[in-house]
mmCIF file of C-alpha atoms in Angstrom:
data_model
loop_
_atom_site.group_PDB
_atom_site.id
_atom_site.type_symbol
_atom_site.label_atom_id
_atom_site.label_comp_id
_atom_site.label_asym_id
_atom_site.label_seq_id
_atom_site.Cartn_x
_atom_site.Cartn_y
_atom_site.Cartn_z
ATOM 1 C CA MET A 198 -11.221 -12.550 -12.689
ATOM 2 C CA SER A 199 -11.604 -8.949 -11.619
ATOM 3 C CA ARG A 200 -8.674 -6.662 -12.107
ATOM 4 C CA VAL A 201 -6.739 -5.714 -9.009
ATOM 5 C CA ARG A 202 -7.100 -1.964 -8.566
ATOM 6 C CA VAL A 203 -6.526 -0.669 -5.083
ATOM 7 C CA PRO A 204 -6.959 3.004 -4.322
ATOM 8 C CA PHE A 205 -5.814 4.176 -0.948
ATOM 9 C CA LYS A 206 -6.344 6.989 1.528
ATOM 10 C CA ALA A 207 -3.426 9.130 2.699
ATOM 11 C CA ALA A 208 -3.776 11.739 5.421
ATOM 12 C CA LEU A 209 -1.593 14.854 5.540
ATOM 13 C CA LEU A 210 1.068 14.891 8.218
ATOM 14 C CA ALA A 211 -0.094 16.117 11.603
ATOM 15 C CA LEU A 212 2.551 18.544 12.767
ATOM 16 C CA LEU A 213 3.288 19.326 16.395
ATOM 17 C CA VAL A 214 5.240 22.560 16.744
ATOM 18 C CA ALA A 215 7.629 22.944 19.677
ATOM 19 C CA MET A 216 10.887 24.712 20.448
ATOM 20 C CA PRO A 217 13.253 22.273 22.217
ATOM 21 C CA LEU A 218 17.026 22.362 21.825
ATOM 22 C CA GLY A 219 18.781 19.430 20.257
ATOM 23 C CA SER A 220 20.315 18.050 17.076
ATOM 24 C CA ALA A 221 18.356 17.111 13.962
ATOM 25 C CA SER A 222 17.240 13.503 13.809
ATOM 26 C CA GLY A 223 14.500 11.302 12.415
ATOM 27 C CA GLU A 224 12.918 8.008 13.297
ATOM 28 C CA THR A 225 10.241 6.522 11.069
ATOM 29 C CA VAL A 226 7.574 4.665 13.052
ATOM 30 C CA ILE A 227 5.918 2.040 10.852
ATOM 31 C CA ASN A 228 3.001 -0.228 11.689
ATOM 32 C CA LYS A 229 1.538 -2.843 9.342
ATOM 33 C CA SER A 230 -1.488 -5.013 10.051
ATOM 34 C CA PHE A 231 -3.732 -7.415 8.149
ATOM 35 C CA SER A 232 -7.448 -8.045 8.099
ATOM 36 C CA TYR A 233 -9.526 -10.446 6.034
ATOM 37 C CA PHE A 234 -12.993 -10.820 4.545
ATOM 38 C CA SER A 235 -14.581 -14.180 3.702
ATOM 39 C CA ILE A 236 -16.066 -15.127 0.360
ATOM 40 C CA GLY A 237 -18.003 -18.149 -0.873
ATOM 41 C CA GLY A 238 -18.487 -19.585 -4.345
ATOM 42 C CA ARG A 239 -17.943 -22.967 -5.955
ATOM 43 C CA THR A 240 -16.831 -21.892 -9.440
ATOM 44 C CA ALA A 241 -14.435 -19.342 -10.916
ATOM 45 C CA ALA A 242 -17.418 -17.197 -11.948
ATOM 46 C CA ASP A 243 -18.811 -17.415 -8.404
ATOM 47 C CA LEU A 244 -15.480 -16.305 -6.969
ATOM 48 C CA ASP A 245 -15.362 -13.348 -9.315
ATOM 49 C CA LYS A 246 -18.846 -12.275 -8.230
ATOM 50 C CA ALA A 247 -18.057 -12.842 -4.547
ATOM 51 C CA LEU A 248 -14.953 -10.656 -4.718
ATOM 52 C CA SER A 249 -16.944 -7.889 -6.392
ATOM 53 C CA LYS A 250 -19.703 -8.168 -3.794
ATOM 54 C CA ALA A 251 -17.754 -8.656 -0.558
ATOM 55 C CA GLY A 252 -14.493 -6.824 -1.220
ATOM 56 C CA PRO A 253 -13.637 -3.540 0.544
ATOM 57 C CA MET A 254 -15.480 -0.476 -0.737
ATOM 58 C CA MET A 255 -13.320 2.311 -2.125
ATOM 59 C CA LYS A 256 -14.812 5.777 -1.718
ATOM 60 C CA SER A 257 -12.698 7.112 -4.569
ATOM 61 C CA THR A 258 -14.219 4.702 -7.094
ATOM 62 C CA GLY A 259 -17.538 3.839 -5.478
ATOM 63 C CA ALA A 260 -16.813 0.171 -6.147
ATOM 64 C CA ARG A 261 -15.618 -2.872 -4.263
ATOM 65 C CA HIS A 262 -12.198 -4.399 -4.901
ATOM 66 C CA PRO A 263 -10.513 -7.787 -4.343
ATOM 67 C CA GLY A 264 -8.191 -6.246 -1.763
ATOM 68 C CA ALA A 265 -7.127 -2.905 -0.353
ATOM 69 C CA THR A 266 -4.348 -1.156 1.503
ATOM 70 C CA ARG A 267 -5.377 1.570 3.921
ATOM 71 C CA ILE A 268 -2.543 4.058 4.336
ATOM 72 C CA LYS A 269 -2.302 6.783 6.968
ATOM 73 C CA PHE A 270 0.611 9.136 7.492
ATOM 74 C CA GLY A 271 1.147 11.101 10.656
ATOM 75 C CA GLY A 272 4.026 12.409 12.701
ATOM 76 C CA THR A 273 5.632 15.200 14.662
ATOM 77 C CA ILE A 274 8.101 17.921 13.828
ATOM 78 C CA THR A 275 9.916 20.025 16.397
ATOM 79 C CA TYR A 276 11.742 23.295 15.766
ATOM 80 C CA VAL A 277 15.017 24.536 17.240
ATOM 81 C CA ASN A 278 16.764 27.885 17.421
ATOM 82 C CA ARG A 279 19.876 27.598 15.276
ATOM 83 C CA GLY A 280 22.047 30.703 14.903
ATOM 84 C CA GLY A 281 19.099 32.981 15.531
ATOM 85 C CA ARG A 282 16.968 31.257 12.905
ATOM 86 C CA CYS A 283 14.235 28.649 13.188
ATOM 87 C CA ALA A 284 15.148 25.174 11.934
ATOM 88 C CA VAL A 285 13.699 21.677 12.012
ATOM 89 C CA GLY A 286 14.996 19.877 15.079
ATOM 90 C CA VAL A 287 13.363 16.446 15.042
ATOM 91 C CA ALA A 288 11.237 15.032 12.231
ATOM 92 C CA ARG A 289 9.368 11.842 13.007
ATOM 93 C CA VAL A 290 7.019 10.396 10.425
ATOM 94 C CA THR A 291 4.564 7.681 11.397
ATOM 95 C CA LEU A 292 2.965 5.313 8.922
ATOM 96 C CA SER A 293 0.097 2.922 9.465
ATOM 97 C CA THR A 294 -0.831 0.428 6.751
ATOM 98 C CA ARG A 295 -3.695 -2.045 6.985
ATOM 99 C CA ILE A 296 -3.814 -4.667 4.261
ATOM 100 C CA ILE A 297 -7.251 -6.161 3.584
ATOM 101 C CA LEU A 298 -7.260 -9.551 1.845
ATOM 102 C CA PRO A 299 -9.853 -12.165 0.824
ATOM 103 C CA ARG A 300 -10.227 -15.649 2.270
ATOM 104 C CA TRP A 301 -12.115 -18.326 0.373
ATOM 105 C CA LYS A 302 -14.021 -20.525 2.790
ATOM 106 C CA TYR A 303 -14.275 -23.456 0.352
ATOM 107 C CA ARG A 304 -10.592 -23.651 -0.525
ATOM 108 C CA LYS A 305 -10.085 -27.087 1.080
ATOM 109 C CA GLN A 306 -13.019 -28.560 -0.819
ATOM 110 C CA ALA A 307 -12.030 -27.118 -4.202
ATOM 111 C CA SER A 308 -10.994 -29.126 -7.236
ATOM 112 C CA ARG A 309 -7.328 -29.069 -8.180
ATOM 113 C CA ASP A 310 -7.849 -26.717 -11.113
ATOM 114 C CA LEU A 311 -10.004 -24.231 -9.227
ATOM 115 C CA ALA A 312 -7.671 -24.316 -6.229
ATOM 116 C CA LEU A 313 -4.786 -23.548 -8.576
ATOM 117 C CA VAL A 314 -6.629 -20.530 -9.978
ATOM 118 C CA TRP A 315 -7.529 -19.263 -6.503
ATOM 119 C CA ASP A 316 -4.050 -19.747 -5.044
ATOM 120 C CA THR A 317 -2.539 -17.878 -7.980
ATOM 121 C CA LEU A 318 -5.001 -15.007 -7.796
ATOM 122 C CA SER A 319 -4.961 -14.610 -4.004
ATOM 123 C CA SER A 320 -1.162 -14.679 -3.983
ATOM 124 C CA ASP A 321 -1.075 -11.954 -6.608
ATOM 125 C CA ILE A 322 -3.561 -9.838 -4.651
ATOM 126 C CA LYS A 323 -1.373 -10.111 -1.545
ATOM 127 C CA ARG A 324 1.771 -9.232 -3.502
ATOM 128 C CA HIS A 325 -0.007 -6.221 -4.970
ATOM 129 C CA GLU A 326 -1.086 -4.937 -1.558
ATOM 130 C CA GLU A 327 2.335 -5.544 -0.021
ATOM 131 C CA ARG A 328 3.845 -3.429 -2.771
ATOM 132 C CA HIS A 329 1.447 -0.575 -1.938
ATOM 133 C CA ALA A 330 2.647 -0.756 1.664
ATOM 134 C CA GLU A 331 6.275 -0.810 0.524
ATOM 135 C CA ILE A 332 5.778 2.291 -1.635
ATOM 136 C CA ALA A 333 4.302 4.084 1.379
ATOM 137 C CA ARG A 334 7.254 3.021 3.580
ATOM 138 C CA ASN A 335 9.756 4.341 1.082
ATOM 139 C CA HIS A 336 7.971 7.677 0.913
ATOM 140 C CA ALA A 337 7.725 7.926 4.696
ATOM 141 C CA ARG A 338 11.494 7.610 5.014
ATOM 142 C CA GLU A 339 12.050 10.114 2.221
ATOM 143 C CA MET A 340 9.690 12.555 3.946
ATOM 144 C CA GLU A 341 11.839 12.576 7.071
ATOM 145 C CA LYS A 342 14.981 13.266 5.053
ATOM 146 C CA MET A 343 13.199 16.044 3.199
ATOM 147 C CA PHE A 344 11.995 17.737 6.407
ATOM 148 C CA LEU A 345 15.450 17.586 7.964
ATOM 149 C CA ALA A 346 16.980 19.100 4.815
ATOM 150 C CA LEU A 347 14.720 22.165 4.825
ATOM 151 C CA ARG A 348 16.623 25.449 5.127
ATOM 152 C CA PRO A 349 16.169 27.411 8.386
ATOM 153 C CA GLN A 350 13.828 30.403 8.213
ATOM 154 C CA ALA A 351 13.781 33.793 9.919
ATOM 155 C CA ASP A 352 11.079 32.650 12.331
ATOM 156 C CA CYS A 353 9.103 29.526 13.123
ATOM 157 C CA GLU A 354 5.947 30.751 11.428
ATOM 158 C CA GLN A 355 7.838 30.827 8.133
ATOM 159 C CA MET A 356 9.448 27.497 8.985
ATOM 160 C CA GLN A 357 6.046 25.951 9.543
ATOM 161 C CA GLU A 358 4.889 27.255 6.182
ATOM 162 C CA SER A 359 7.889 25.565 4.549
ATOM 163 C CA VAL A 360 7.086 22.310 6.317
ATOM 164 C CA THR A 361 3.438 22.490 5.254
ATOM 165 C CA ARG A 362 4.370 23.047 1.617
ATOM 166 C CA ALA A 363 6.890 20.221 1.747
ATOM 167 C CA SER A 364 4.396 17.802 3.318
ATOM 168 C CA THR A 365 1.766 18.638 0.696
ATOM 169 C CA GLU A 366 4.266 18.027 -2.103
ATOM 170 C CA ALA A 367 5.441 14.788 -0.480
ATOM 171 C CA ILE A 368 1.908 13.399 -0.185
ATOM 172 C CA ALA A 369 1.203 14.352 -3.797
ATOM 173 C CA ALA A 370 4.351 12.532 -4.932
ATOM 174 C CA HIS A 371 3.321 9.482 -2.904
ATOM 175 C CA ASP A 372 -0.150 9.486 -4.436
ATOM 176 C CA LYS A 373 1.283 9.691 -7.960
ATOM 177 C CA ASP A 374 3.604 6.746 -7.332
ATOM 178 C CA GLN A 375 0.750 4.642 -5.991
ATOM 179 C CA ALA A 376 -1.492 5.535 -8.936
ATOM 180 C CA ARG A 377 1.321 4.779 -11.399
ATOM 181 C CA PHE A 378 1.801 1.369 -9.819
ATOM 182 C CA ASP A 379 -1.920 0.597 -10.121
ATOM 183 C CA ARG A 380 -1.963 1.588 -13.791
ATOM 184 C CA THR A 381 1.006 -0.647 -14.557
ATOM 185 C CA GLU A 382 -0.511 -3.562 -12.663
ATOM 186 C CA ALA A 383 -3.876 -3.203 -14.417
ATOM 187 C CA ALA A 384 -2.253 -3.045 -17.851
ATOM 188 C CA ASN A 385 -0.276 -6.246 -17.216
ATOM 189 C CA PHE A 386 -2.886 -8.150 -15.233
ATOM 190 C CA ASP A 387 -3.955 -10.718 -17.841
ATOM 191 C CA LYS A 388 -0.433 -11.601 -18.977
ATOM 192 C CA ARG A 389 0.812 -11.761 -15.393
ATOM 193 C CA ILE A 390 -1.925 -14.116 -14.185
ATOM 194 C CA ILE A 391 -1.538 -16.421 -17.184
ATOM 195 C CA ARG A 392 2.225 -16.551 -16.611
ATOM 196 C CA LEU A 393 1.785 -17.255 -12.895
ATOM 197 C CA LEU A 394 -0.791 -19.962 -13.585
ATOM 198 C CA GLN A 395 1.531 -21.656 -16.065
ATOM 199 C CA TYR A 396 4.408 -21.492 -13.584
ATOM 200 C CA ARG A 397 2.342 -23.093 -10.827
ATOM 201 C CA LEU A 398 0.986 -25.709 -13.204
ATOM 202 C CA ASP A 399 4.482 -26.648 -14.382
ATOM 203 C CA ALA A 400 5.678 -26.890 -10.777
ATOM 204 C CA LEU A 401 2.730 -29.150 -9.924
ATOM 205 C CA LYS A 402 3.473 -31.451 -12.840
ATOM 206 C CA LYS A 403 7.098 -31.799 -11.731
ATOM 207 C CA THR A 404 6.040 -32.931 -8.255
ATOM 208 C CA GLN A 405 3.778 -35.594 -9.763
ATOM 209 C CA ARG A 406 6.467 -37.217 -11.893
#
């Protein structure tokens, strides 16, 4: 089967600058949704080809993949006057993740062995994508903490520059973590799938005793 490699797209934080009074606080707004694409095929080879042909297209690789996680960061930051200096007042990061997964239209008609292969693979694809979304959630929460911890500046123009640098660094760190996860997953793909197949096969045998 095709390896599960899922690049993603992350947008830089959109910052809204204001000057209200109030205490520092943060509230991560997270939204996760799912969408699906259908594939055909009656054999394992057919499924492999169908995933390569119908899967979501990744601009970064120019190829289609068995699944994908679209990630978009956004948010607002407000500034306050604190002791004559400009400080972050409220930092709110928003995160939208859309997980794209395959559906096999002939699953109900499949043989036991092929159904076992598909169930194992599709479950692993979903787990992989869910982990991408989880990595993004963790970074979104860390971003808010980081913004709130920034030191006040002499004026809000300098404060905005600090926020911009911090957001750029945060997105870069997020991207590295996602890429590291993909590399680890790709390196362990064959062993993982074989182990998962054996586990499911053993569980099936137990139910038939």
